[in-house]
Short mmCIF file of N, CA and C in Angstrom, two decimals:
data_model
loop_
_atom_site.label_atom_id
_atom_site.label_comp_id
_atom_site.label_asym_id
_atom_site.label_seq_id
_atom_site.Cartn_x
_atom_site.Cartn_y
_atom_site.Cartn_z
N UNK Q 888 101.90 88.28 118.82
CA UNK Q 888 102.54 88.11 117.53
C UNK Q 888 101.68 88.77 116.45
N UNK Q 889 102.31 89.57 115.62
CA UNK Q 889 101.57 90.28 114.57
C UNK Q 889 101.40 89.35 113.36
N UNK Q 890 100.18 89.22 112.91
CA UNK Q 890 99.90 88.38 111.76
C UNK Q 890 99.90 89.24 110.52
N UNK Q 891 100.58 88.76 109.49
CA UNK Q 891 100.56 89.45 108.20
C UNK Q 891 99.80 88.58 107.23
N UNK Q 892 98.96 89.21 106.44
CA UNK Q 892 98.25 88.46 105.42
C UNK Q 892 98.16 89.31 104.18
N UNK Q 893 97.99 88.67 103.08
CA UNK Q 893 97.89 89.38 101.81
C UNK Q 893 96.41 89.61 101.51
N UNK Q 894 96.08 90.87 101.27
CA UNK Q 894 94.73 91.23 100.86
C UNK Q 894 94.73 91.39 99.35
N UNK Q 895 93.82 90.74 98.67
CA UNK Q 895 93.77 90.85 97.22
C UNK Q 895 92.77 91.92 96.82
N UNK Q 896 93.17 92.71 95.83
CA UNK Q 896 92.32 93.77 95.32
C UNK Q 896 92.49 93.77 93.81
N UNK Q 897 91.56 94.38 93.09
CA UNK Q 897 91.63 94.40 91.64
C UNK Q 897 92.88 95.10 91.13
N UNK Q 898 93.41 96.04 91.88
CA UNK Q 898 94.51 96.84 91.35
C UNK Q 898 95.85 96.58 91.99
N UNK Q 899 95.92 95.89 93.13
CA UNK Q 899 97.23 95.67 93.75
C UNK Q 899 97.14 94.65 94.87
N UNK Q 900 98.29 94.29 95.38
CA UNK Q 900 98.36 93.49 96.59
C UNK Q 900 98.94 94.37 97.67
N UNK Q 901 98.45 94.20 98.87
CA UNK Q 901 98.92 95.00 100.00
C UNK Q 901 99.19 94.08 101.16
N UNK Q 902 100.34 94.19 101.75
CA UNK Q 902 100.66 93.36 102.90
C UNK Q 902 100.19 94.05 104.16
N UNK Q 903 99.15 93.51 104.79
CA UNK Q 903 98.62 94.10 106.01
C UNK Q 903 99.63 93.94 107.13
N UNK Q 904 99.75 94.96 107.95
CA UNK Q 904 100.66 94.90 109.08
C UNK Q 904 101.98 95.60 108.81
N UNK Q 905 102.25 95.96 107.57
CA UNK Q 905 103.51 96.63 107.23
C UNK Q 905 103.34 98.14 107.40
N UNK Q 906 102.98 98.56 108.61
CA UNK Q 906 102.71 99.97 108.86
C UNK Q 906 103.95 100.69 109.37
N UNK Q 907 103.92 102.00 109.23
CA UNK Q 907 105.01 102.84 109.73
C UNK Q 907 104.85 103.03 111.23
N UNK Q 908 105.91 102.90 112.00
CA UNK Q 908 105.80 103.10 113.45
C UNK Q 908 105.62 104.57 113.81
N UNK Q 909 105.02 104.79 114.97
CA UNK Q 909 104.86 106.14 115.52
C UNK Q 909 106.24 106.81 115.56
N UNK Q 910 106.28 108.09 115.17
CA UNK Q 910 107.53 108.84 115.19
C UNK Q 910 108.28 108.82 113.88
N UNK Q 911 107.89 107.94 112.94
CA UNK Q 911 108.53 107.93 111.63
C UNK Q 911 108.35 109.28 110.97
N UNK Q 912 109.41 109.78 110.33
CA UNK Q 912 109.32 111.05 109.60
C UNK Q 912 109.39 110.77 108.11
N UNK Q 913 108.51 111.40 107.38
CA UNK Q 913 108.50 111.32 105.93
C UNK Q 913 108.88 112.68 105.38
N UNK Q 914 109.79 112.68 104.42
CA UNK Q 914 110.25 113.90 103.78
C UNK Q 914 110.84 114.90 104.78
N UNK Q 915 111.25 114.43 105.95
CA UNK Q 915 111.77 115.32 106.98
C UNK Q 915 110.74 116.32 107.47
N UNK Q 916 109.48 116.02 107.22
CA UNK Q 916 108.42 117.00 107.49
C UNK Q 916 107.22 116.41 108.23
N UNK Q 917 106.78 115.22 107.84
CA UNK Q 917 105.54 114.65 108.37
C UNK Q 917 105.88 113.57 109.39
N UNK Q 918 105.52 113.81 110.64
CA UNK Q 918 105.80 112.86 111.72
C UNK Q 918 104.55 112.02 111.99
N UNK Q 919 104.68 110.70 111.84
CA UNK Q 919 103.56 109.80 112.04
C UNK Q 919 103.18 109.77 113.52
N UNK Q 920 101.90 110.00 113.79
CA UNK Q 920 101.38 109.96 115.16
C UNK Q 920 100.73 108.61 115.44
N UNK Q 921 99.89 108.15 114.50
CA UNK Q 921 99.21 106.87 114.70
C UNK Q 921 98.65 106.36 113.38
N UNK Q 922 98.36 105.07 113.35
CA UNK Q 922 97.68 104.47 112.21
C UNK Q 922 96.18 104.66 112.41
N UNK Q 923 95.51 105.19 111.39
CA UNK Q 923 94.07 105.43 111.46
C UNK Q 923 93.31 104.25 110.88
N UNK Q 924 93.76 103.75 109.72
CA UNK Q 924 93.05 102.66 109.05
C UNK Q 924 94.00 101.90 108.15
N UNK Q 925 93.74 100.60 108.03
CA UNK Q 925 94.48 99.75 107.11
C UNK Q 925 93.45 99.09 106.21
N UNK Q 926 93.67 99.18 104.90
CA UNK Q 926 92.72 98.59 103.97
C UNK Q 926 93.44 97.91 102.82
N UNK Q 927 92.66 97.45 101.89
CA UNK Q 927 93.19 96.74 100.73
C UNK Q 927 94.02 97.61 99.81
N UNK Q 928 93.85 98.91 99.88
CA UNK Q 928 94.60 99.81 99.01
C UNK Q 928 95.75 100.50 99.71
N UNK Q 929 95.88 100.35 101.02
CA UNK Q 929 96.98 101.00 101.72
C UNK Q 929 96.62 101.32 103.15
N UNK Q 930 97.37 102.26 103.70
CA UNK Q 930 97.23 102.65 105.10
C UNK Q 930 97.03 104.14 105.20
N UNK Q 931 96.20 104.56 106.14
CA UNK Q 931 96.00 105.98 106.44
C UNK Q 931 96.59 106.24 107.82
N UNK Q 932 97.41 107.28 107.91
CA UNK Q 932 98.02 107.67 109.17
C UNK Q 932 97.58 109.08 109.55
N UNK Q 933 97.56 109.35 110.83
CA UNK Q 933 97.48 110.72 111.30
C UNK Q 933 98.92 111.16 111.51
N UNK Q 934 99.25 112.35 111.03
CA UNK Q 934 100.62 112.85 111.15
C UNK Q 934 100.58 114.32 111.53
N UNK Q 935 101.75 114.81 111.94
CA UNK Q 935 101.91 116.23 112.27
C UNK Q 935 102.87 116.82 111.25
N UNK Q 936 102.48 117.97 110.69
CA UNK Q 936 103.33 118.69 109.76
C UNK Q 936 104.31 119.53 110.57
N UNK Q 937 105.57 119.13 110.59
CA UNK Q 937 106.58 119.76 111.44
C UNK Q 937 107.03 121.13 110.93
N UNK Q 938 106.63 121.53 109.73
CA UNK Q 938 106.98 122.87 109.26
C UNK Q 938 106.28 123.96 110.06
N UNK Q 939 105.20 123.59 110.69
CA UNK Q 939 104.46 124.54 111.52
C UNK Q 939 104.89 124.29 112.96
N UNK Q 940 105.88 125.03 113.42
CA UNK Q 940 106.50 124.76 114.71
C UNK Q 940 105.71 125.31 115.89
N UNK Q 941 104.89 126.32 115.66
CA UNK Q 941 104.16 126.95 116.77
C UNK Q 941 102.76 126.39 116.96
N UNK Q 942 102.31 125.58 116.03
CA UNK Q 942 100.99 124.95 116.14
C UNK Q 942 101.12 123.47 115.76
N UNK Q 943 100.21 122.68 116.23
CA UNK Q 943 100.19 121.25 115.87
C UNK Q 943 99.26 121.07 114.68
N UNK Q 944 99.81 121.23 113.48
CA UNK Q 944 98.99 121.05 112.28
C UNK Q 944 98.94 119.57 111.94
N UNK Q 945 97.75 119.00 112.08
CA UNK Q 945 97.56 117.58 111.80
C UNK Q 945 97.20 117.38 110.34
N UNK Q 946 97.60 116.25 109.80
CA UNK Q 946 97.26 115.90 108.43
C UNK Q 946 97.06 114.39 108.35
N UNK Q 947 96.42 113.97 107.29
CA UNK Q 947 96.25 112.55 107.01
C UNK Q 947 97.28 112.19 105.95
N UNK Q 948 98.00 111.10 106.16
CA UNK Q 948 98.96 110.62 105.18
C UNK Q 948 98.43 109.28 104.66
N UNK Q 949 98.12 109.26 103.37
CA UNK Q 949 97.62 108.05 102.74
C UNK Q 949 98.79 107.37 102.04
N UNK Q 950 99.05 106.14 102.43
CA UNK Q 950 100.21 105.40 101.92
C UNK Q 950 99.75 104.24 101.05
N UNK Q 951 100.39 104.11 99.89
CA UNK Q 951 100.17 102.95 99.04
C UNK Q 951 101.52 102.24 98.91
N UNK Q 952 101.57 100.99 99.33
CA UNK Q 952 102.78 100.18 99.15
C UNK Q 952 102.58 99.40 97.86
N UNK Q 953 103.42 99.69 96.90
CA UNK Q 953 103.27 99.07 95.59
C UNK Q 953 104.09 97.79 95.51
N UNK Q 954 103.48 96.70 95.98
CA UNK Q 954 104.18 95.42 96.02
C UNK Q 954 103.55 94.37 95.12
N UNK Q 955 102.74 94.81 94.18
CA UNK Q 955 102.10 93.85 93.27
C UNK Q 955 103.18 93.14 92.45
N UNK Q 956 103.12 91.81 92.35
CA UNK Q 956 104.15 91.08 91.61
C UNK Q 956 104.09 91.33 90.10
N UNK Q 957 102.92 91.61 89.59
CA UNK Q 957 102.74 91.84 88.15
C UNK Q 957 103.11 93.29 87.81
N UNK Q 958 104.05 93.52 86.89
CA UNK Q 958 104.47 94.89 86.56
C UNK Q 958 103.32 95.74 86.02
N UNK Q 959 102.40 95.13 85.29
CA UNK Q 959 101.25 95.89 84.77
C UNK Q 959 100.34 96.34 85.91
N UNK Q 960 100.17 95.47 86.90
CA UNK Q 960 99.38 95.80 88.08
C UNK Q 960 100.04 96.92 88.88
N UNK Q 961 101.37 96.86 89.01
CA UNK Q 961 102.11 97.92 89.71
C UNK Q 961 101.92 99.25 89.00
N UNK Q 962 102.06 99.24 87.69
CA UNK Q 962 101.92 100.47 86.91
C UNK Q 962 100.50 101.03 87.04
N UNK Q 963 99.50 100.18 87.00
CA UNK Q 963 98.11 100.61 87.15
C UNK Q 963 97.88 101.20 88.54
N UNK Q 964 98.45 100.59 89.57
CA UNK Q 964 98.31 101.10 90.93
C UNK Q 964 98.89 102.50 91.05
N UNK Q 965 100.07 102.70 90.49
CA UNK Q 965 100.72 104.01 90.55
C UNK Q 965 99.90 105.04 89.79
N UNK Q 966 99.42 104.68 88.61
CA UNK Q 966 98.60 105.62 87.82
C UNK Q 966 97.33 106.00 88.57
N UNK Q 967 96.67 105.03 89.20
CA UNK Q 967 95.45 105.32 89.96
C UNK Q 967 95.73 106.24 91.14
N UNK Q 968 96.85 106.00 91.81
CA UNK Q 968 97.23 106.83 92.96
C UNK Q 968 97.53 108.26 92.51
N UNK Q 969 98.29 108.39 91.42
CA UNK Q 969 98.60 109.71 90.87
C UNK Q 969 97.33 110.42 90.40
N UNK Q 970 96.41 109.65 89.81
CA UNK Q 970 95.15 110.24 89.35
C UNK Q 970 94.37 110.79 90.54
N UNK Q 971 94.35 110.06 91.65
CA UNK Q 971 93.65 110.55 92.84
C UNK Q 971 94.26 111.87 93.31
N UNK Q 972 95.59 111.96 93.33
CA UNK Q 972 96.26 113.20 93.74
C UNK Q 972 95.89 114.34 92.82
N UNK Q 973 95.91 114.09 91.52
CA UNK Q 973 95.59 115.15 90.56
C UNK Q 973 94.13 115.57 90.64
N UNK Q 974 93.25 114.63 90.87
CA UNK Q 974 91.83 114.96 91.03
C UNK Q 974 91.64 115.85 92.25
N UNK Q 975 92.19 115.43 93.38
CA UNK Q 975 92.03 116.20 94.62
C UNK Q 975 92.63 117.60 94.51
N UNK Q 976 93.70 117.74 93.75
CA UNK Q 976 94.35 119.05 93.60
C UNK Q 976 93.47 120.05 92.86
N UNK Q 977 92.49 119.57 92.10
CA UNK Q 977 91.62 120.48 91.34
C UNK Q 977 90.33 120.82 92.07
N UNK Q 978 90.08 120.19 93.21
CA UNK Q 978 88.80 120.35 93.90
C UNK Q 978 88.90 121.31 95.08
N UNK Q 979 87.85 122.09 95.28
CA UNK Q 979 87.79 123.02 96.41
C UNK Q 979 86.35 123.06 96.92
N UNK Q 980 86.07 122.23 97.89
CA UNK Q 980 84.73 122.12 98.45
C UNK Q 980 84.87 121.73 99.92
N UNK Q 981 84.05 122.28 100.81
CA UNK Q 981 84.19 121.95 102.23
C UNK Q 981 83.99 120.47 102.57
N UNK Q 982 83.36 119.71 101.69
CA UNK Q 982 83.12 118.29 101.94
C UNK Q 982 84.15 117.40 101.25
N UNK Q 983 85.27 118.01 100.82
CA UNK Q 983 86.36 117.25 100.19
C UNK Q 983 87.66 117.66 100.87
N UNK Q 984 88.43 116.70 101.39
CA UNK Q 984 89.68 117.08 102.05
C UNK Q 984 90.65 117.73 101.07
N UNK Q 985 91.33 118.77 101.55
CA UNK Q 985 92.32 119.45 100.72
C UNK Q 985 93.59 118.60 100.67
N UNK Q 986 94.23 118.60 99.51
CA UNK Q 986 95.50 117.90 99.37
C UNK Q 986 96.63 118.89 99.60
N UNK Q 987 97.63 118.48 100.38
CA UNK Q 987 98.77 119.35 100.69
C UNK Q 987 100.03 118.92 99.96
N UNK Q 988 100.19 117.63 99.69
CA UNK Q 988 101.46 117.15 99.15
C UNK Q 988 101.26 115.75 98.59
N UNK Q 989 102.14 115.35 97.69
CA UNK Q 989 102.23 113.95 97.27
C UNK Q 989 103.68 113.67 96.91
N UNK Q 990 104.13 112.45 97.20
CA UNK Q 990 105.52 112.09 96.95
C UNK Q 990 105.65 110.57 97.04
N UNK Q 991 106.81 110.08 96.63
CA UNK Q 991 107.12 108.66 96.73
C UNK Q 991 108.44 108.49 97.47
N UNK Q 992 108.53 107.41 98.21
CA UNK Q 992 109.77 107.00 98.86
C UNK Q 992 109.89 105.50 98.66
N UNK Q 993 110.88 105.08 97.90
CA UNK Q 993 111.03 103.65 97.59
C UNK Q 993 109.83 103.15 96.83
N UNK Q 994 109.26 102.03 97.30
CA UNK Q 994 108.08 101.48 96.62
C UNK Q 994 106.78 101.96 97.26
N UNK Q 995 106.85 103.04 98.01
CA UNK Q 995 105.67 103.59 98.68
C UNK Q 995 105.35 104.96 98.11
N UNK Q 996 104.07 105.20 97.88
CA UNK Q 996 103.59 106.50 97.42
C UNK Q 996 102.70 107.08 98.50
N UNK Q 997 102.72 108.41 98.62
CA UNK Q 997 102.00 109.08 99.70
C UNK Q 997 101.20 110.27 99.19
N UNK Q 998 100.02 110.44 99.76
CA UNK Q 998 99.23 111.67 99.62
C UNK Q 998 99.12 112.25 101.01
N UNK Q 999 99.32 113.56 101.12
CA UNK Q 999 99.15 114.24 102.40
C UNK Q 999 97.91 115.11 102.26
N UNK Q 1000 96.94 114.86 103.11
CA UNK Q 1000 95.62 115.49 103.01
C UNK Q 1000 95.25 116.15 104.33
N UNK Q 1001 94.25 117.00 104.23
CA UNK Q 1001 93.63 117.57 105.42
C UNK Q 1001 93.13 116.42 106.30
N UNK Q 1002 93.41 116.47 107.59
CA UNK Q 1002 92.93 115.43 108.50
C UNK Q 1002 91.50 115.75 108.91
N UNK Q 1003 90.61 114.79 108.73
CA UNK Q 1003 89.21 114.96 109.10
C UNK Q 1003 89.01 114.28 110.45
N UNK Q 1004 88.79 115.08 111.46
CA UNK Q 1004 88.53 114.56 112.81
C UNK Q 1004 87.08 114.12 112.86
N UNK Q 1005 86.83 112.89 113.21
CA UNK Q 1005 85.46 112.40 113.28
C UNK Q 1005 85.40 110.89 113.09
N UNK Q 1006 84.31 110.43 112.50
CA UNK Q 1006 84.10 109.00 112.27
C UNK Q 1006 83.44 108.80 110.92
N UNK Q 1007 83.61 107.61 110.37
CA UNK Q 1007 82.91 107.37 109.11
C UNK Q 1007 81.49 106.87 109.40
N UNK Q 1008 80.64 107.02 108.41
CA UNK Q 1008 79.23 106.69 108.58
C UNK Q 1008 79.04 105.20 108.87
N UNK Q 1009 79.87 104.36 108.29
CA UNK Q 1009 79.76 102.92 108.55
C UNK Q 1009 79.96 102.62 110.04
N UNK Q 1010 80.98 103.22 110.65
CA UNK Q 1010 81.22 103.00 112.09
C UNK Q 1010 80.03 103.46 112.92
N UNK Q 1011 79.49 104.62 112.57
CA UNK Q 1011 78.34 105.14 113.30
C UNK Q 1011 77.16 104.18 113.19
N UNK Q 1012 76.89 103.70 111.98
CA UNK Q 1012 75.75 102.80 111.78
C UNK Q 1012 75.94 101.48 112.53
N UNK Q 1013 77.16 100.98 112.59
CA UNK Q 1013 77.42 99.73 113.30
C UNK Q 1013 77.22 99.87 114.80
N UNK Q 1014 77.47 101.06 115.33
CA UNK Q 1014 77.35 101.29 116.78
C UNK Q 1014 75.95 101.73 117.19
N UNK Q 1015 75.11 102.07 116.24
CA UNK Q 1015 73.78 102.59 116.55
C UNK Q 1015 72.77 101.45 116.56
N UNK Q 1016 72.11 101.28 117.70
CA UNK Q 1016 71.16 100.18 117.86
C UNK Q 1016 69.76 100.53 117.34
N UNK Q 1017 69.46 101.82 117.23
CA UNK Q 1017 68.13 102.22 116.79
C UNK Q 1017 68.24 103.09 115.53
N UNK Q 1018 67.10 103.55 115.07
CA UNK Q 1018 67.08 104.43 113.90
C UNK Q 1018 67.68 105.78 114.26
N UNK Q 1019 68.38 106.36 113.29
CA UNK Q 1019 68.91 107.72 113.47
C UNK Q 1019 67.78 108.71 113.24
N UNK Q 1020 67.86 109.89 113.85
CA UNK Q 1020 66.81 110.90 113.64
C UNK Q 1020 66.69 111.27 112.16
N UNK Q 1021 65.46 111.31 111.67
CA UNK Q 1021 65.21 111.60 110.26
C UNK Q 1021 65.82 112.92 109.83
N UNK Q 1022 65.73 113.95 110.69
CA UNK Q 1022 66.28 115.27 110.33
C UNK Q 1022 67.78 115.17 110.08
N UNK Q 1023 68.47 114.37 110.89
CA UNK Q 1023 69.91 114.22 110.74
C UNK Q 1023 70.26 113.50 109.45
N UNK Q 1024 69.55 112.42 109.17
CA UNK Q 1024 69.79 111.65 107.95
C UNK Q 1024 69.52 112.51 106.72
N UNK Q 1025 68.45 113.30 106.76
CA UNK Q 1025 68.13 114.19 105.64
C UNK Q 1025 69.23 115.23 105.45
N UNK Q 1026 69.74 115.78 106.54
CA UNK Q 1026 70.83 116.75 106.46
C UNK Q 1026 72.07 116.13 105.80
N UNK Q 1027 72.44 114.92 106.22
CA UNK Q 1027 73.59 114.25 105.62
C UNK Q 1027 73.34 113.94 104.14
N UNK Q 1028 72.11 113.54 103.80
CA UNK Q 1028 71.78 113.25 102.41
C UNK Q 1028 71.90 114.50 101.55
N UNK Q 1029 71.41 115.63 102.06
CA UNK Q 1029 71.51 116.89 101.31
C UNK Q 1029 72.98 117.28 101.13
N UNK Q 1030 73.78 117.15 102.19
CA UNK Q 1030 75.20 117.47 102.08
C UNK Q 1030 75.90 116.56 101.06
N UNK Q 1031 75.54 115.28 101.08
CA UNK Q 1031 76.13 114.33 100.13
C UNK Q 1031 75.74 114.69 98.70
N UNK Q 1032 74.48 115.01 98.49
CA UNK Q 1032 74.03 115.43 97.15
C UNK Q 1032 74.74 116.70 96.70
N UNK Q 1033 74.96 117.62 97.64
CA UNK Q 1033 75.65 118.87 97.30
C UNK Q 1033 77.07 118.61 96.81
N UNK Q 1034 77.83 117.79 97.52
CA UNK Q 1034 79.21 117.53 97.10
C UNK Q 1034 79.24 116.69 95.83
N UNK Q 1035 78.32 115.75 95.67
CA UNK Q 1035 78.27 114.97 94.43
C UNK Q 1035 77.92 115.87 93.24
N UNK Q 1036 77.00 116.80 93.44
CA UNK Q 1036 76.67 117.76 92.38
C UNK Q 1036 77.90 118.58 92.01
N UNK Q 1037 78.66 119.01 93.02
CA UNK Q 1037 79.88 119.79 92.77
C UNK Q 1037 80.86 119.00 91.90
N UNK Q 1038 81.13 117.74 92.26
CA UNK Q 1038 82.12 117.00 91.47
C UNK Q 1038 81.58 116.59 90.11
N UNK Q 1039 80.28 116.34 90.02
CA UNK Q 1039 79.70 115.98 88.71
C UNK Q 1039 79.70 117.17 87.76
N UNK Q 1040 79.61 118.38 88.31
CA UNK Q 1040 79.64 119.60 87.48
C UNK Q 1040 81.03 120.20 87.38
N UNK Q 1041 82.04 119.49 87.86
CA UNK Q 1041 83.42 119.99 87.88
C UNK Q 1041 83.89 120.33 86.47
N UNK Q 1042 84.55 121.48 86.34
CA UNK Q 1042 85.08 121.92 85.05
C UNK Q 1042 86.59 121.81 85.08
N UNK Q 1043 87.25 121.45 84.03
CA UNK Q 1043 86.71 121.20 82.70
C UNK Q 1043 86.14 119.79 82.54
N UNK Q 1044 86.50 118.88 83.45
CA UNK Q 1044 86.03 117.50 83.32
C UNK Q 1044 85.18 117.09 84.51
N UNK Q 1045 83.92 116.73 84.28
CA UNK Q 1045 83.09 116.23 85.37
C UNK Q 1045 83.70 114.95 85.95
N UNK Q 1046 83.48 114.74 87.24
CA UNK Q 1046 84.00 113.56 87.93
C UNK Q 1046 82.85 112.69 88.41
N UNK Q 1047 83.11 111.41 88.46
CA UNK Q 1047 82.15 110.46 89.02
C UNK Q 1047 82.83 109.80 90.22
N UNK Q 1048 82.21 109.93 91.37
CA UNK Q 1048 82.72 109.29 92.59
C UNK Q 1048 82.16 107.88 92.60
N UNK Q 1049 82.97 106.90 92.21
CA UNK Q 1049 82.47 105.55 91.96
C UNK Q 1049 82.48 104.63 93.17
N UNK Q 1050 82.84 105.17 94.32
CA UNK Q 1050 82.93 104.30 95.49
C UNK Q 1050 82.16 104.90 96.67
N UNK Q 1051 80.94 105.35 96.39
CA UNK Q 1051 80.12 105.94 97.44
C UNK Q 1051 79.54 104.83 98.32
N UNK Q 1052 79.98 104.83 99.56
CA UNK Q 1052 79.51 103.86 100.55
C UNK Q 1052 79.74 104.46 101.92
N UNK Q 1053 79.07 103.97 102.94
CA UNK Q 1053 79.18 104.58 104.27
C UNK Q 1053 80.61 104.71 104.79
N UNK Q 1054 81.50 103.78 104.46
CA UNK Q 1054 82.87 103.87 104.97
C UNK Q 1054 83.67 104.98 104.28
N UNK Q 1055 83.18 105.51 103.17
CA UNK Q 1055 83.86 106.61 102.47
C UNK Q 1055 83.18 107.96 102.71
N UNK Q 1056 82.30 108.00 103.68
CA UNK Q 1056 81.67 109.26 104.10
C UNK Q 1056 82.04 109.49 105.56
N UNK Q 1057 82.85 110.50 105.78
CA UNK Q 1057 83.24 110.86 107.15
C UNK Q 1057 82.25 111.88 107.70
N UNK Q 1058 82.01 111.80 108.98
CA UNK Q 1058 81.24 112.82 109.70
C UNK Q 1058 82.24 113.54 110.59
N UNK Q 1059 82.47 114.83 110.31
CA UNK Q 1059 83.45 115.55 111.12
C UNK Q 1059 82.83 115.96 112.45
N UNK Q 1060 83.61 116.62 113.28
CA UNK Q 1060 83.13 116.98 114.62
C UNK Q 1060 82.05 118.05 114.61
N UNK Q 1061 81.81 118.68 113.46
CA UNK Q 1061 80.71 119.64 113.33
C UNK Q 1061 79.48 118.98 112.70
N UNK Q 1062 79.51 117.64 112.60
CA UNK Q 1062 78.42 116.85 112.03
C UNK Q 1062 78.20 117.16 110.55
N UNK Q 1063 79.27 117.51 109.87
CA UNK Q 1063 79.25 117.76 108.42
C UNK Q 1063 79.89 116.56 107.74
N UNK Q 1064 79.41 116.22 106.55
CA UNK Q 1064 79.99 115.09 105.84
C UNK Q 1064 81.22 115.52 105.04
N UNK Q 1065 82.13 114.59 104.88
CA UNK Q 1065 83.33 114.78 104.06
C UNK Q 1065 83.53 113.48 103.28
N UNK Q 1066 83.61 113.58 101.94
CA UNK Q 1066 83.88 112.40 101.13
C UNK Q 1066 85.36 112.06 101.20
N UNK Q 1067 85.66 110.81 101.37
CA UNK Q 1067 87.06 110.39 101.37
C UNK Q 1067 87.26 109.28 100.35
N UNK Q 1068 88.48 109.07 99.96
CA UNK Q 1068 88.90 108.00 99.04
C UNK Q 1068 88.41 108.23 97.62
N UNK Q 1069 89.13 109.10 96.92
CA UNK Q 1069 88.85 109.37 95.51
C UNK Q 1069 89.66 108.46 94.60
N UNK Q 1070 90.15 107.34 95.14
CA UNK Q 1070 91.04 106.45 94.40
C UNK Q 1070 90.47 105.90 93.11
N UNK Q 1071 89.17 105.70 93.02
CA UNK Q 1071 88.61 105.17 91.78
C UNK Q 1071 87.65 106.17 91.13
N UNK Q 1072 87.77 107.45 91.49
CA UNK Q 1072 86.96 108.47 90.82
C UNK Q 1072 87.43 108.62 89.39
N UNK Q 1073 86.50 108.92 88.50
CA UNK Q 1073 86.84 109.16 87.09
C UNK Q 1073 86.19 110.42 86.63
#
């Protein structure tokens, strides 16, 4: 039996378990393959972009279900989600996923992003019983500083990534870092 519970967050309420089933199509284009993560702000799916018929182009679909009972909270959630889309659309850096699309269907809003194959740093740290090699940690730190410098120097408006934590740093299959979740960037 699937348990549903309400997760409380400063900007919205999200009903856990209300995920899209495998095979769901969004916009007649994005076919859901699997659920990647469920959090307080929404769900991340791996999907296939069906416009590319000769290749399997994978993408990440970030879903926000706007079910906050307070209209002001709903409006704030939508504005934050739209702000994230607009921020990502202005950025071009190898450590930031590219945005491909954004749209709404009913009370759900979606961002379609480059899919980052790999794991987040938090998962890696939880599975690692010993210290990580210093050279590797230094490499990740330099990469993180590089992308933070890029967004802090962003023109015309510098950005601040306000949610830097291991779960928002992905390590791709080339052992390069990628920042994820620009939802509260300013």
